[in-house]
Every structure is written in C-alpha cells, then in structure tokens.
Short mmCIF file of C-alpha atoms in Angstrom, two decimals:
data_model
loop_
_atom_site.label_atom_id
_atom_site.label_comp_id
_atom_site.label_asym_id
_atom_site.label_seq_id
_atom_site.Cartn_x
_atom_site.Cartn_y
_atom_site.Cartn_z
CA UNK A 18 -25.34 15.56 -14.34
CA UNK A 19 -23.13 14.18 -15.99
CA UNK A 20 -22.10 10.75 -15.55
CA UNK A 21 -17.75 9.13 -15.01
CA UNK A 22 -15.42 9.58 -17.67
CA UNK A 23 -12.21 8.26 -17.90
CA UNK A 24 -9.84 10.87 -19.17
CA UNK A 25 -6.88 9.15 -21.34
CA UNK A 26 -3.22 10.50 -20.80
CA UNK A 27 -2.56 11.90 -23.76
CA UNK A 28 -6.28 14.42 -23.96
CA UNK A 29 -4.33 17.68 -23.95
CA UNK A 30 -7.31 19.73 -22.66
CA UNK A 31 -8.58 17.24 -20.48
CA UNK A 32 -6.51 16.81 -17.97
CA UNK A 33 -5.24 20.68 -18.44
CA UNK A 34 -8.83 20.90 -16.55
CA UNK A 35 -8.23 17.82 -14.05
CA UNK A 36 -4.59 20.77 -13.54
CA UNK A 37 -7.18 23.85 -12.86
CA UNK A 38 -9.51 21.90 -10.82
CA UNK A 39 -6.83 19.71 -8.17
CA UNK A 40 -5.15 24.04 -8.46
CA UNK A 41 -7.94 25.37 -7.15
CA UNK A 42 -8.86 22.50 -4.16
CA UNK A 43 -5.44 22.86 -3.75
CA UNK A 44 -4.37 19.29 -4.00
CA UNK A 45 -1.08 18.22 -4.83
CA UNK A 46 -0.81 16.80 -8.60
CA UNK A 47 0.81 13.02 -8.53
CA UNK A 48 3.88 12.79 -10.97
CA UNK A 49 2.74 8.51 -11.36
CA UNK A 50 -0.98 8.25 -11.76
CA UNK A 51 -1.93 4.98 -13.32
CA UNK A 52 -5.65 5.75 -14.33
CA UNK A 53 -7.74 9.14 -14.07
CA UNK A 54 -11.68 9.55 -14.77
CA UNK A 55 -13.60 12.64 -13.72
CA UNK A 56 -17.32 14.18 -14.05
CA UNK A 57 -18.74 16.68 -16.84
CA UNK A 58 -21.60 18.88 -16.76
CA UNK A 59 -23.67 19.09 -19.57
CA UNK A 60 -20.75 22.26 -21.66
CA UNK A 61 -18.24 20.04 -20.62
CA UNK A 62 -16.20 21.31 -17.81
CA UNK A 63 -14.61 18.71 -15.98
CA UNK A 64 -16.30 19.00 -11.98
CA UNK A 65 -15.59 16.24 -10.21
CA UNK A 66 -11.93 14.16 -10.44
CA UNK A 67 -9.71 10.83 -9.31
CA UNK A 68 -6.96 8.49 -10.09
CA UNK A 69 -5.65 6.13 -8.99
CA UNK A 70 -2.05 4.38 -9.25
CA UNK A 71 -1.93 0.44 -8.25
CA UNK A 72 -3.53 -0.45 -4.90
CA UNK A 73 -4.09 3.93 -4.84
CA UNK A 74 -6.45 5.74 -4.73
CA UNK A 75 -5.01 9.68 -6.34
CA UNK A 76 -5.55 13.08 -6.63
CA UNK A 77 -9.83 13.04 -5.59
CA UNK A 78 -11.19 16.69 -5.82
CA UNK A 79 -14.41 18.17 -6.49
CA UNK A 80 -15.06 21.75 -8.30
CA UNK A 81 -16.32 23.54 -4.63
CA UNK A 82 -19.51 24.60 -7.10
CA UNK A 83 -20.49 20.88 -7.08
CA UNK A 84 -20.48 20.21 -3.10
CA UNK A 85 -23.03 17.94 -2.18
CA UNK A 86 -23.89 16.76 -5.75
CA UNK A 87 -22.61 12.59 -4.69
CA UNK A 88 -20.12 13.44 -6.36
CA UNK A 89 -16.77 12.38 -5.08
CA UNK A 90 -19.50 8.55 -4.03
CA UNK A 91 -19.30 8.54 -8.22
CA UNK A 92 -15.58 9.06 -8.56
CA UNK A 93 -14.77 7.15 -6.60
CA UNK A 94 -17.27 4.11 -7.50
CA UNK A 95 -15.41 4.21 -10.58
CA UNK A 96 -12.73 3.80 -9.45
CA UNK A 97 -12.94 1.34 -6.94
CA UNK A 98 -14.08 -0.54 -10.05
CA UNK A 99 -10.93 -0.54 -11.41
CA UNK A 100 -8.91 -1.92 -8.48
CA UNK A 101 -10.66 -4.62 -9.35
CA UNK A 102 -10.02 -5.61 -12.27
CA UNK A 103 -6.86 -4.52 -11.70
CA UNK A 104 -6.41 -7.42 -8.45
CA UNK A 105 -6.09 -4.86 -6.03
CA UNK A 106 -9.05 -5.34 -3.84
CA UNK A 107 -6.96 -3.55 -0.09
CA UNK A 108 -7.19 -0.16 -1.85
CA UNK A 109 -4.93 3.11 0.15
CA UNK A 110 -5.77 6.35 -0.13
CA UNK A 111 -4.81 9.50 1.76
CA UNK A 112 -6.86 13.13 2.05
CA UNK A 113 -6.49 16.03 3.97
CA UNK A 114 -8.29 16.24 7.38
CA UNK A 115 -10.69 17.66 6.79
CA UNK A 116 -12.12 15.79 3.71
CA UNK A 117 -11.13 12.64 5.79
CA UNK A 118 -15.16 12.22 7.23
CA UNK A 119 -16.00 12.58 3.16
CA UNK A 120 -14.57 8.84 2.54
CA UNK A 121 -14.58 7.17 6.07
CA UNK A 122 -18.41 7.07 4.53
CA UNK A 123 -17.23 5.53 1.31
CA UNK A 124 -16.09 2.63 3.42
CA UNK A 125 -12.70 3.70 4.02
CA UNK A 126 -10.83 3.56 7.05
CA UNK A 127 -8.74 5.74 9.67
CA UNK A 128 -4.80 3.58 9.41
CA UNK A 129 -3.17 6.91 10.82
CA UNK A 130 -3.00 10.57 10.47
CA UNK A 131 -0.87 13.21 10.15
CA UNK A 132 -1.72 16.00 12.37
CA UNK A 133 -3.13 19.16 10.67
CA UNK A 134 -2.12 17.18 7.65
CA UNK A 135 -3.85 13.98 6.08
CA UNK A 136 -5.17 10.91 6.63
CA UNK A 137 -4.44 7.95 5.25
CA UNK A 138 -7.03 4.80 4.93
CA UNK A 139 -7.63 1.47 3.75
CA UNK A 140 -11.03 0.04 2.57
CA UNK A 141 -10.72 -2.50 5.28
CA UNK A 142 -12.14 -2.07 8.47
CA UNK A 143 -9.53 -4.50 10.33
CA UNK A 144 -6.48 -4.21 7.75
CA UNK A 145 -4.32 -2.56 10.23
CA UNK A 146 -5.73 -3.48 12.72
CA UNK A 147 -4.83 -7.48 11.66
CA UNK A 148 -1.28 -6.80 11.18
CA UNK A 149 -1.06 -5.15 14.38
CA UNK A 150 -2.54 -7.60 15.98
CA UNK A 151 0.18 -10.41 14.23
CA UNK A 152 3.04 -8.36 15.10
CA UNK A 153 2.16 -8.08 18.62
CA UNK A 154 2.04 -12.09 18.90
CA UNK A 155 5.98 -11.75 18.71
CA UNK A 156 6.50 -8.33 20.80
CA UNK A 157 9.55 -9.33 23.74
CA UNK A 158 10.38 -7.68 26.81
CA UNK A 159 13.58 -6.23 26.96
CA UNK A 160 15.50 -2.66 24.63
CA UNK A 161 13.70 -3.75 21.80
CA UNK A 162 15.40 -1.70 18.05
CA UNK A 163 13.51 -2.01 14.69
CA UNK A 164 15.27 -1.77 11.64
CA UNK A 165 13.57 -1.72 8.26
CA UNK A 166 15.35 -2.37 5.29
CA UNK A 167 15.27 -3.15 1.22
CA UNK A 168 18.16 -5.56 0.64
CA UNK A 169 18.53 -4.85 -2.61
CA UNK A 170 20.12 -7.41 -2.51
CA UNK A 171 21.40 -8.15 0.77
CA UNK A 172 25.69 -6.69 1.68
CA UNK A 173 27.64 -7.04 4.64
CA UNK A 174 27.05 -3.56 5.01
CA UNK A 175 23.23 -4.40 5.82
CA UNK A 176 24.35 -7.50 7.93
CA UNK A 177 26.94 -4.30 9.75
CA UNK A 178 23.45 -3.17 10.75
CA UNK A 179 21.77 -5.47 11.26
CA UNK A 180 24.93 -6.79 13.72
CA UNK A 181 25.12 -3.23 15.74
CA UNK A 182 21.25 -2.75 16.21
CA UNK A 183 21.19 -6.37 17.80
CA UNK A 184 24.28 -6.57 19.68
CA UNK A 185 22.95 -2.53 21.53
CA UNK A 186 19.62 -4.82 22.51
CA UNK A 187 18.26 -7.60 23.49
CA UNK A 188 15.83 -7.83 20.67
CA UNK A 189 16.30 -6.42 16.81
CA UNK A 190 12.50 -6.25 14.43
CA UNK A 191 13.65 -6.04 11.19
CA UNK A 192 11.76 -5.40 8.73
CA UNK A 193 11.61 -5.91 4.98
CA UNK A 194 10.73 -3.68 2.95
CA UNK A 195 7.89 -6.76 0.89
CA UNK A 196 6.57 -4.45 -2.32
CA UNK A 197 7.89 -5.92 -5.15
CA UNK A 198 9.87 -3.05 -6.57
CA UNK A 199 13.23 -3.99 -8.09
CA UNK A 200 14.58 -6.43 -10.34
CA UNK A 201 15.37 -9.18 -7.74
CA UNK A 202 11.69 -10.06 -6.35
CA UNK A 203 10.91 -9.90 -2.66
CA UNK A 204 11.22 -13.97 -2.37
CA UNK A 205 14.50 -13.26 -2.86
CA UNK A 206 15.63 -10.81 -0.95
CA UNK A 207 13.73 -12.57 2.17
CA UNK A 208 15.42 -15.68 1.36
CA UNK A 209 19.33 -14.14 1.74
CA UNK A 210 18.00 -12.15 4.38
CA UNK A 211 16.68 -15.40 6.11
CA UNK A 212 20.72 -16.78 5.27
CA UNK A 213 22.52 -14.11 6.46
CA UNK A 214 21.37 -13.18 9.69
CA UNK A 215 20.92 -17.21 10.34
CA UNK A 216 22.98 -17.40 13.14
CA UNK A 217 21.87 -14.28 14.83
CA UNK A 218 19.29 -15.44 17.61
CA UNK A 219 17.76 -11.93 19.31
CA UNK A 220 16.87 -10.69 15.57
CA UNK A 221 12.87 -10.94 14.80
CA UNK A 222 12.86 -11.20 10.74
CA UNK A 223 8.96 -9.35 9.86
CA UNK A 224 7.86 -8.32 6.58
CA UNK A 225 6.29 -4.97 6.18
CA UNK A 226 3.16 -5.52 4.23
CA UNK A 227 0.93 -2.63 3.00
CA UNK A 228 2.51 0.09 5.86
CA UNK A 229 6.09 0.60 5.64
CA UNK A 230 7.56 2.15 2.45
CA UNK A 231 4.82 0.29 0.54
CA UNK A 232 4.18 2.31 -3.12
CA UNK A 233 0.59 3.65 -0.64
CA UNK A 234 2.06 5.01 2.40
CA UNK A 235 5.42 5.49 0.45
CA UNK A 236 5.36 6.05 -3.60
CA UNK A 237 8.32 8.69 -4.03
CA UNK A 238 10.47 5.96 -2.80
CA UNK A 239 10.21 3.83 -5.64
CA UNK A 240 9.64 6.60 -8.32
CA UNK A 241 11.39 10.33 -8.29
CA UNK A 242 9.32 12.79 -6.51
CA UNK A 243 10.31 16.80 -5.52
CA UNK A 244 11.53 17.05 -2.30
CA UNK A 245 8.04 18.48 -1.10
CA UNK A 246 6.12 14.90 -1.81
CA UNK A 247 9.37 13.05 0.10
CA UNK A 248 9.31 14.67 3.56
CA UNK A 249 5.47 14.46 3.58
CA UNK A 250 5.54 10.95 2.43
CA UNK A 251 7.92 9.61 5.15
CA UNK A 252 6.37 12.14 7.63
CA UNK A 253 3.26 9.54 6.97
CA UNK A 254 5.36 6.87 6.71
CA UNK A 255 6.57 7.92 10.63
CA UNK A 256 2.89 8.49 11.86
CA UNK A 257 2.71 3.98 10.61
CA UNK A 258 5.38 3.37 11.94
CA UNK A 259 4.92 4.43 15.32
CA UNK A 260 2.05 2.76 16.01
CA UNK A 261 4.09 -0.10 15.17
CA UNK A 262 6.83 -0.07 17.53
CA UNK A 263 4.12 0.24 20.22
CA UNK A 264 3.04 -2.55 19.66
CA UNK A 265 6.75 -4.10 19.54
CA UNK A 266 7.62 -1.61 22.30
CA UNK A 267 10.10 -0.73 20.27
CA UNK A 268 12.06 2.36 21.78
CA UNK A 269 14.78 2.33 18.57
CA UNK A 270 15.48 3.12 15.24
CA UNK A 271 18.59 2.82 13.14
CA UNK A 272 19.18 2.70 9.90
CA UNK A 273 22.31 3.31 7.53
CA UNK A 274 23.80 5.93 7.07
CA UNK A 275 23.40 7.80 3.40
CA UNK A 276 25.24 9.60 1.24
CA UNK A 277 24.44 8.77 -1.87
CA UNK A 278 20.03 7.94 -2.18
CA UNK A 279 18.69 11.28 -2.51
CA UNK A 280 15.42 9.45 -0.52
CA UNK A 281 17.05 7.43 1.63
CA UNK A 282 18.60 10.56 3.01
CA UNK A 283 16.17 12.71 2.91
CA UNK A 284 13.97 10.24 4.92
CA UNK A 285 16.68 9.53 7.44
CA UNK A 286 16.68 13.33 7.92
CA UNK A 287 12.97 13.24 8.49
CA UNK A 288 13.80 10.27 10.58
CA UNK A 289 16.23 12.01 12.93
CA UNK A 290 13.42 14.63 13.88
CA UNK A 291 10.02 13.67 14.34
CA UNK A 292 11.47 10.10 16.06
CA UNK A 293 12.62 11.92 19.00
CA UNK A 294 8.64 13.35 19.10
CA UNK A 295 7.76 9.78 19.49
CA UNK A 296 10.36 8.88 22.16
CA UNK A 297 11.46 7.39 20.00
CA UNK A 298 15.86 6.88 19.52
CA UNK A 299 16.83 6.88 15.96
CA UNK A 300 20.88 5.97 15.51
CA UNK A 301 22.05 6.44 11.96
CA UNK A 302 24.72 3.97 11.55
CA UNK A 303 28.39 5.23 10.02
CA UNK A 304 28.22 2.88 6.48
CA UNK A 305 31.02 -1.00 6.69
CA UNK A 306 34.17 0.30 4.31
CA UNK A 307 35.65 -2.64 3.13
CA UNK A 308 39.30 -2.16 1.72
CA UNK A 309 38.31 2.04 1.59
CA UNK A 310 35.87 1.28 0.34
CA UNK A 311 32.09 2.45 1.60
CA UNK A 312 29.76 -1.07 1.24
CA UNK A 313 26.06 -0.24 -0.78
CA UNK A 314 24.05 -1.99 -2.08
CA UNK A 315 23.43 0.25 -4.96
CA UNK A 316 27.26 0.14 -5.85
CA UNK A 317 26.67 -3.89 -6.60
CA UNK A 318 23.85 -3.63 -8.22
CA UNK A 319 25.73 -0.80 -10.57
CA UNK A 320 28.36 -3.58 -11.62
CA UNK A 321 26.13 -5.89 -12.66
CA UNK A 322 24.43 -4.04 -14.58
CA UNK A 323 28.42 -2.52 -15.83
CA UNK A 324 29.29 -6.53 -16.30
CA UNK A 325 31.74 -6.76 -14.04
CA UNK A 326 29.92 -7.85 -10.23
CA UNK A 327 32.89 -9.50 -9.27
CA UNK A 328 34.14 -6.22 -8.60
CA UNK A 329 32.09 -5.77 -5.43
CA UNK A 330 31.83 -9.56 -4.73
CA UNK A 331 34.00 -8.59 -1.30
CA UNK A 332 30.17 -6.28 -0.50
CA UNK A 333 28.43 -10.21 -0.32
CA UNK A 334 27.82 -12.01 2.65
CA UNK A 335 28.40 -16.48 1.14
CA UNK A 336 24.76 -17.04 1.48
CA UNK A 337 24.06 -14.24 -1.35
CA UNK A 338 27.56 -15.04 -3.25
CA UNK A 339 25.97 -18.10 -4.04
CA UNK A 340 23.01 -16.99 -4.51
CA UNK A 341 24.69 -14.74 -7.43
CA UNK A 342 26.87 -17.85 -8.62
CA UNK A 343 23.63 -20.89 -8.84
CA UNK A 344 21.23 -20.66 -12.18
CA UNK A 345 19.08 -19.75 -10.80
CA UNK A 346 20.06 -16.16 -10.37
CA UNK A 347 20.45 -15.36 -14.62
CA UNK A 348 16.94 -13.52 -14.70
CA UNK A 349 17.97 -12.00 -12.22
CA UNK A 350 21.08 -10.91 -12.70
CA UNK A 351 20.00 -10.16 -16.80
CA UNK A 352 16.36 -7.54 -15.71
CA UNK A 353 19.05 -5.21 -13.81
CA UNK A 354 21.47 -5.42 -16.60
CA UNK A 355 18.55 -3.59 -18.63
CA UNK A 356 17.72 -1.92 -15.86
CA UNK A 357 17.84 1.86 -17.20
CA UNK A 358 18.81 3.17 -13.30
CA UNK A 359 20.44 0.63 -11.30
CA UNK A 360 21.22 2.71 -8.94
CA UNK A 361 18.26 4.85 -6.22
CA UNK A 362 17.65 7.56 -6.68
CA UNK B 16 -20.54 -21.54 -5.82
CA UNK B 17 -17.29 -21.04 -5.69
CA UNK B 18 -15.81 -17.36 -5.39
CA UNK B 19 -12.73 -17.77 -7.41
CA UNK B 20 -11.84 -13.48 -8.28
CA UNK B 21 -12.17 -10.89 -6.15
CA UNK B 22 -15.25 -8.51 -7.43
CA UNK B 23 -17.24 -5.78 -7.26
CA UNK B 24 -20.61 -4.46 -7.91
CA UNK B 25 -22.93 -1.87 -7.47
CA UNK B 26 -21.98 2.13 -6.42
CA UNK B 27 -21.16 4.69 -3.06
CA UNK B 28 -24.10 6.51 -4.82
CA UNK B 29 -27.37 7.17 -3.19
CA UNK B 30 -29.35 4.45 -2.98
CA UNK B 31 -27.51 2.48 -3.54
CA UNK B 32 -24.20 0.23 -2.34
CA UNK B 33 -21.30 -1.55 -3.11
CA UNK B 34 -20.43 -5.44 -2.96
CA UNK B 35 -16.78 -6.47 -3.31
CA UNK B 36 -16.31 -10.08 -2.77
CA UNK B 37 -13.02 -12.12 -2.34
CA UNK B 38 -12.29 -15.77 -1.85
CA UNK B 39 -12.70 -15.96 2.79
CA UNK B 40 -10.97 -18.23 5.07
CA UNK B 41 -13.38 -21.23 5.26
CA UNK B 42 -16.72 -19.26 6.26
CA UNK B 43 -18.22 -16.20 6.03
CA UNK B 44 -17.52 -13.21 6.74
CA UNK B 45 -19.36 -9.87 6.64
CA UNK B 46 -18.62 -6.45 7.26
CA UNK B 47 -21.51 -4.21 6.86
CA UNK B 48 -21.15 -0.09 6.96
CA UNK B 49 -23.59 1.18 6.40
CA UNK B 50 -25.68 4.67 6.17
CA UNK B 51 -28.64 3.07 8.14
CA UNK B 52 -26.76 0.67 10.13
CA UNK B 53 -28.82 1.98 13.06
CA UNK B 54 -31.72 1.21 11.78
CA UNK B 55 -31.84 -1.08 9.35
CA UNK B 56 -28.67 -3.19 10.09
CA UNK B 57 -30.10 -6.42 10.96
CA UNK B 58 -32.20 -6.51 8.23
CA UNK B 59 -30.11 -6.02 5.45
CA UNK B 60 -27.69 -8.71 7.15
CA UNK B 61 -30.10 -10.42 6.61
CA UNK B 62 -30.74 -10.29 2.49
CA UNK B 63 -26.82 -10.46 2.62
CA UNK B 64 -26.41 -14.16 4.17
CA UNK B 65 -29.37 -14.89 3.17
CA UNK B 66 -29.10 -14.11 -0.72
CA UNK B 67 -25.57 -15.54 -0.45
CA UNK B 68 -27.18 -18.97 1.64
CA UNK B 69 -29.63 -19.40 -1.94
CA UNK B 70 -26.67 -18.73 -3.84
CA UNK B 71 -24.79 -21.56 -1.69
CA UNK B 72 -21.91 -19.61 -1.34
CA UNK B 73 -20.81 -21.06 2.21
CA UNK B 74 -16.78 -19.43 2.17
CA UNK B 75 -16.43 -15.85 1.68
CA UNK B 76 -15.24 -11.78 2.78
CA UNK B 77 -18.27 -9.89 1.62
CA UNK B 78 -18.04 -6.97 2.37
CA UNK B 79 -20.94 -4.29 1.84
CA UNK B 80 -20.94 -0.42 2.29
CA UNK B 81 -24.44 0.24 1.54
CA UNK B 82 -25.99 3.93 1.14
CA UNK B 83 -29.88 3.53 2.04
CA UNK B 84 -30.49 0.22 -1.11
CA UNK B 85 -34.02 -1.11 -0.68
CA UNK B 86 -33.56 -4.70 0.07
CA UNK B 87 -34.39 -5.73 -3.75
CA UNK B 88 -31.08 -3.91 -5.09
CA UNK B 89 -28.75 -4.97 -1.77
CA UNK B 90 -30.15 -8.39 -3.23
CA UNK B 91 -29.78 -7.96 -6.79
CA UNK B 92 -26.37 -6.07 -6.20
CA UNK B 93 -25.05 -9.08 -4.40
CA UNK B 94 -25.96 -11.44 -7.07
CA UNK B 95 -23.59 -9.88 -9.33
CA UNK B 96 -20.43 -9.15 -7.66
CA UNK B 97 -20.92 -13.05 -6.55
CA UNK B 98 -21.61 -14.21 -10.51
CA UNK B 99 -18.92 -11.60 -11.61
CA UNK B 100 -16.76 -13.69 -9.42
CA UNK B 101 -17.12 -16.94 -11.46
CA UNK B 102 -16.72 -14.79 -14.86
CA UNK B 103 -20.20 -15.40 -15.63
CA UNK B 104 -21.76 -12.99 -18.34
CA UNK B 105 -25.16 -14.21 -20.15
CA UNK B 106 -28.29 -16.96 -19.23
CA UNK B 107 -27.22 -15.34 -15.68
CA UNK B 108 -29.50 -17.73 -13.30
CA UNK B 109 -30.60 -14.73 -11.64
CA UNK B 110 -31.62 -15.77 -7.90
CA UNK B 111 -30.36 -19.43 -8.04
CA UNK B 112 -26.81 -20.84 -7.67
CA UNK B 113 -24.53 -22.24 -10.76
CA UNK B 114 -23.83 -25.12 -11.20
#
C-alpha cells in the first residue's frame, strides 16, 4: 500500500498519469488547481488522486481497480490537513451523485444537488442550515424579489437595476458577492452599495457567503474556463439559490442584461432556463444608458485602468465618486491600474 | 488552554479519527460523526469531552469524524489537535494542559 504524496505542477510524468486516471474515471480536470496529491502503488503508478483550489476539494478519483481499499480516505485526509494549513476550515466539494455517499462517510454534508448530475457538499453539519436560518429572520410578507450583484464598483447601473426591482415588488433581497476577487475589497464594495441604496427602504442587503457565486459553487465566474464548465457551475449555483429563495419567499430574480461579459451572459442564459422550473420568474433588465453610453462596472474599471477616470464619472453615484476621490481609494486605484485585464471575461 | 487557530489531527482511515478544533463561541460545541455512533456514540463523546476538560479547554468548536478509533486513539488525536492549535511542537505535556 502506498502513501500520499504531493504531485508537483512541473512533474509532467505524474501529471500525465493524473490526467489519465481522471479521464478513466470520467472526471473533468479543473483548469484551476492550487495543489494536487496522489497515492502510488509499489510500481510507482498513480492509483488515486485529489486536488484543491482555495476552500474546495477537486478532481478526486480512485482507480477502479483499487476501490474499497480506503484510498479516498487517505487522499481526503491529506487534503483536509493542507486546507487547514492554508487557513480554510470550512471546506466544500462537489461530486457525482453516485459517489456522494463516499464523502458523506468522510464527514461531508449535502448542501444541494443537481438531479442526475452532481451533489455539492460541505464539511459542516449545519453550515448551510445556519446560513438559511439567519436569512429567514429577514423574511418579509408580500411580493419578494432578489438581485445578486458583485458591484465592482457600485454604479448608477446597479442603482437602476435595484430601483427597478424594488419598485416592482414589496421587498427586494439584495445579495452582494462577499468573496474577495478583485482589487476593490469587499468592505468597500459593501459600503458603496449601502450608501448607494440608503434611501430605498424596501431593500434588504445580504452577503452571499460561500453559497452563491463563490469560488466553491461557481469557480468559473472568477477564473477563465470552458463553456461546459460555466453551465455546470451555473446550474449548481441556481440549485443553491433555489433553496435560499424558498426560505425568503422570493418569487422573482432580476439581473442586468449582459452583452460584454461572456460568463455573466451564460449565467443569465442559465437563469432564464432554470429559474422558471423552480417557480421563480427571471427578469432581465436592459442596461441603463446615459448619453448613448451603456453604464457598466467593467467599463468603469477599464477607464480607471487606462488612467481616464474622468470619462466614466457620469456613470457613478455621488457616494462612489466621493470614495474614489478620497485618499483611502489610492491603493485600490493603483491596483486596478496594475490589473492585466480590468474587464470581466 | 485556549484554541488559538484552527488545527487538525488524525486521518479518515479505518480505526482512526480526524479531529478539527476551531475557536469557539464561548462554549464547547462538539460535532461528532462516527461509523459506529449507534454502538459507541456516548462513549466517544465522553472521551472527547473528558480529554478537553483535562486540557482545560472550555471554548472550542470541535469536529470529530470517527472511523472506529479506540478510546486511546481518540484521546491522542484530540490532544494533538489542541496542542497544534497552540503551535506547541516540543516538550508536549501529553495528557496535561499547557500553562
């Protein structure tokens, strides 16, 4: 019996073995992995493998000839130890429906599933249940809608979408992506949203936590990947959203029309197809245009990146403008200028 | 002892258990998952709580995924996770608290 060892990115031979193992077990190799490890037999061939990316375990496979030897237990033990070292104690994974039981035996609990495809799990018995319970305290009677946004940064376009959704419903649950994924920190994005919607009394602001559009549910939102992966992630994300909507009594989801970002366009497409199946209306709101120009956070970041923030000032509410003019925004501005790609792919 | 940072000890292999400790919310919050919970759940819980008490840990979130470990293994894994959360590496006072 072998032991678990790291598979280094530049170890081409072992990586080729890992690719072959994943292919044989019908698992797609994720493009974005931080760390990989495997178990080798006495001849040095790879018989089990697993990887991680941030707080998620990925690409877990055991060779079909070595089932029932407890190899997955070794791989997951090793990866969990590594996750703790990296500072992640709340860990997620998704797996094919037929393999869910293996991970449920290893201390993972189901969050949501895409029927006949995959199951999304976390290593906390009450993780998602607690998140839902906290949300439930903000449940309101009447027609409720939801918007999920990154607000990177908050523009008049976001304001327009929120106003639209809030005016057509009794209450609007506004979810702000809480994952740190760009040069504008979450605390700033949140502050700008809060200031930007302060006068709208029927809007309730939430954080998405690790459950909506996070690198656990939707890794391809943050890092480039194939369309098939984006669709699969979107499907899972919407299965989780369905549970959240049920707790809040949300019957409609609003989103801005998307023309420039590929991944967001595919996400909207998925919402249009899948949300009605869960009894949730999907409403795509045309983009706000000012003076013939379409307002978009991508355009705002691009202009800052190119060193022409004055060109997009008209797209920003007073609160966002005030923030960028202030001294505290200086490091954020220079981080945007240093980005390779300011637009969302 | 105070749980200073998340720490892990043990494995998910048969006859072992994996113990994760994290800073708590003012009390001991034990989450036990065991392959033999129906047979030995109470005893396992007792061993974990007694070990924490001996180490003078009163505030922790502790997650134990048990794969049929013996009492001595459970005790050792809990102690190890608590020591690791304190960054202690040598002169381990096995069985006692670090003061």
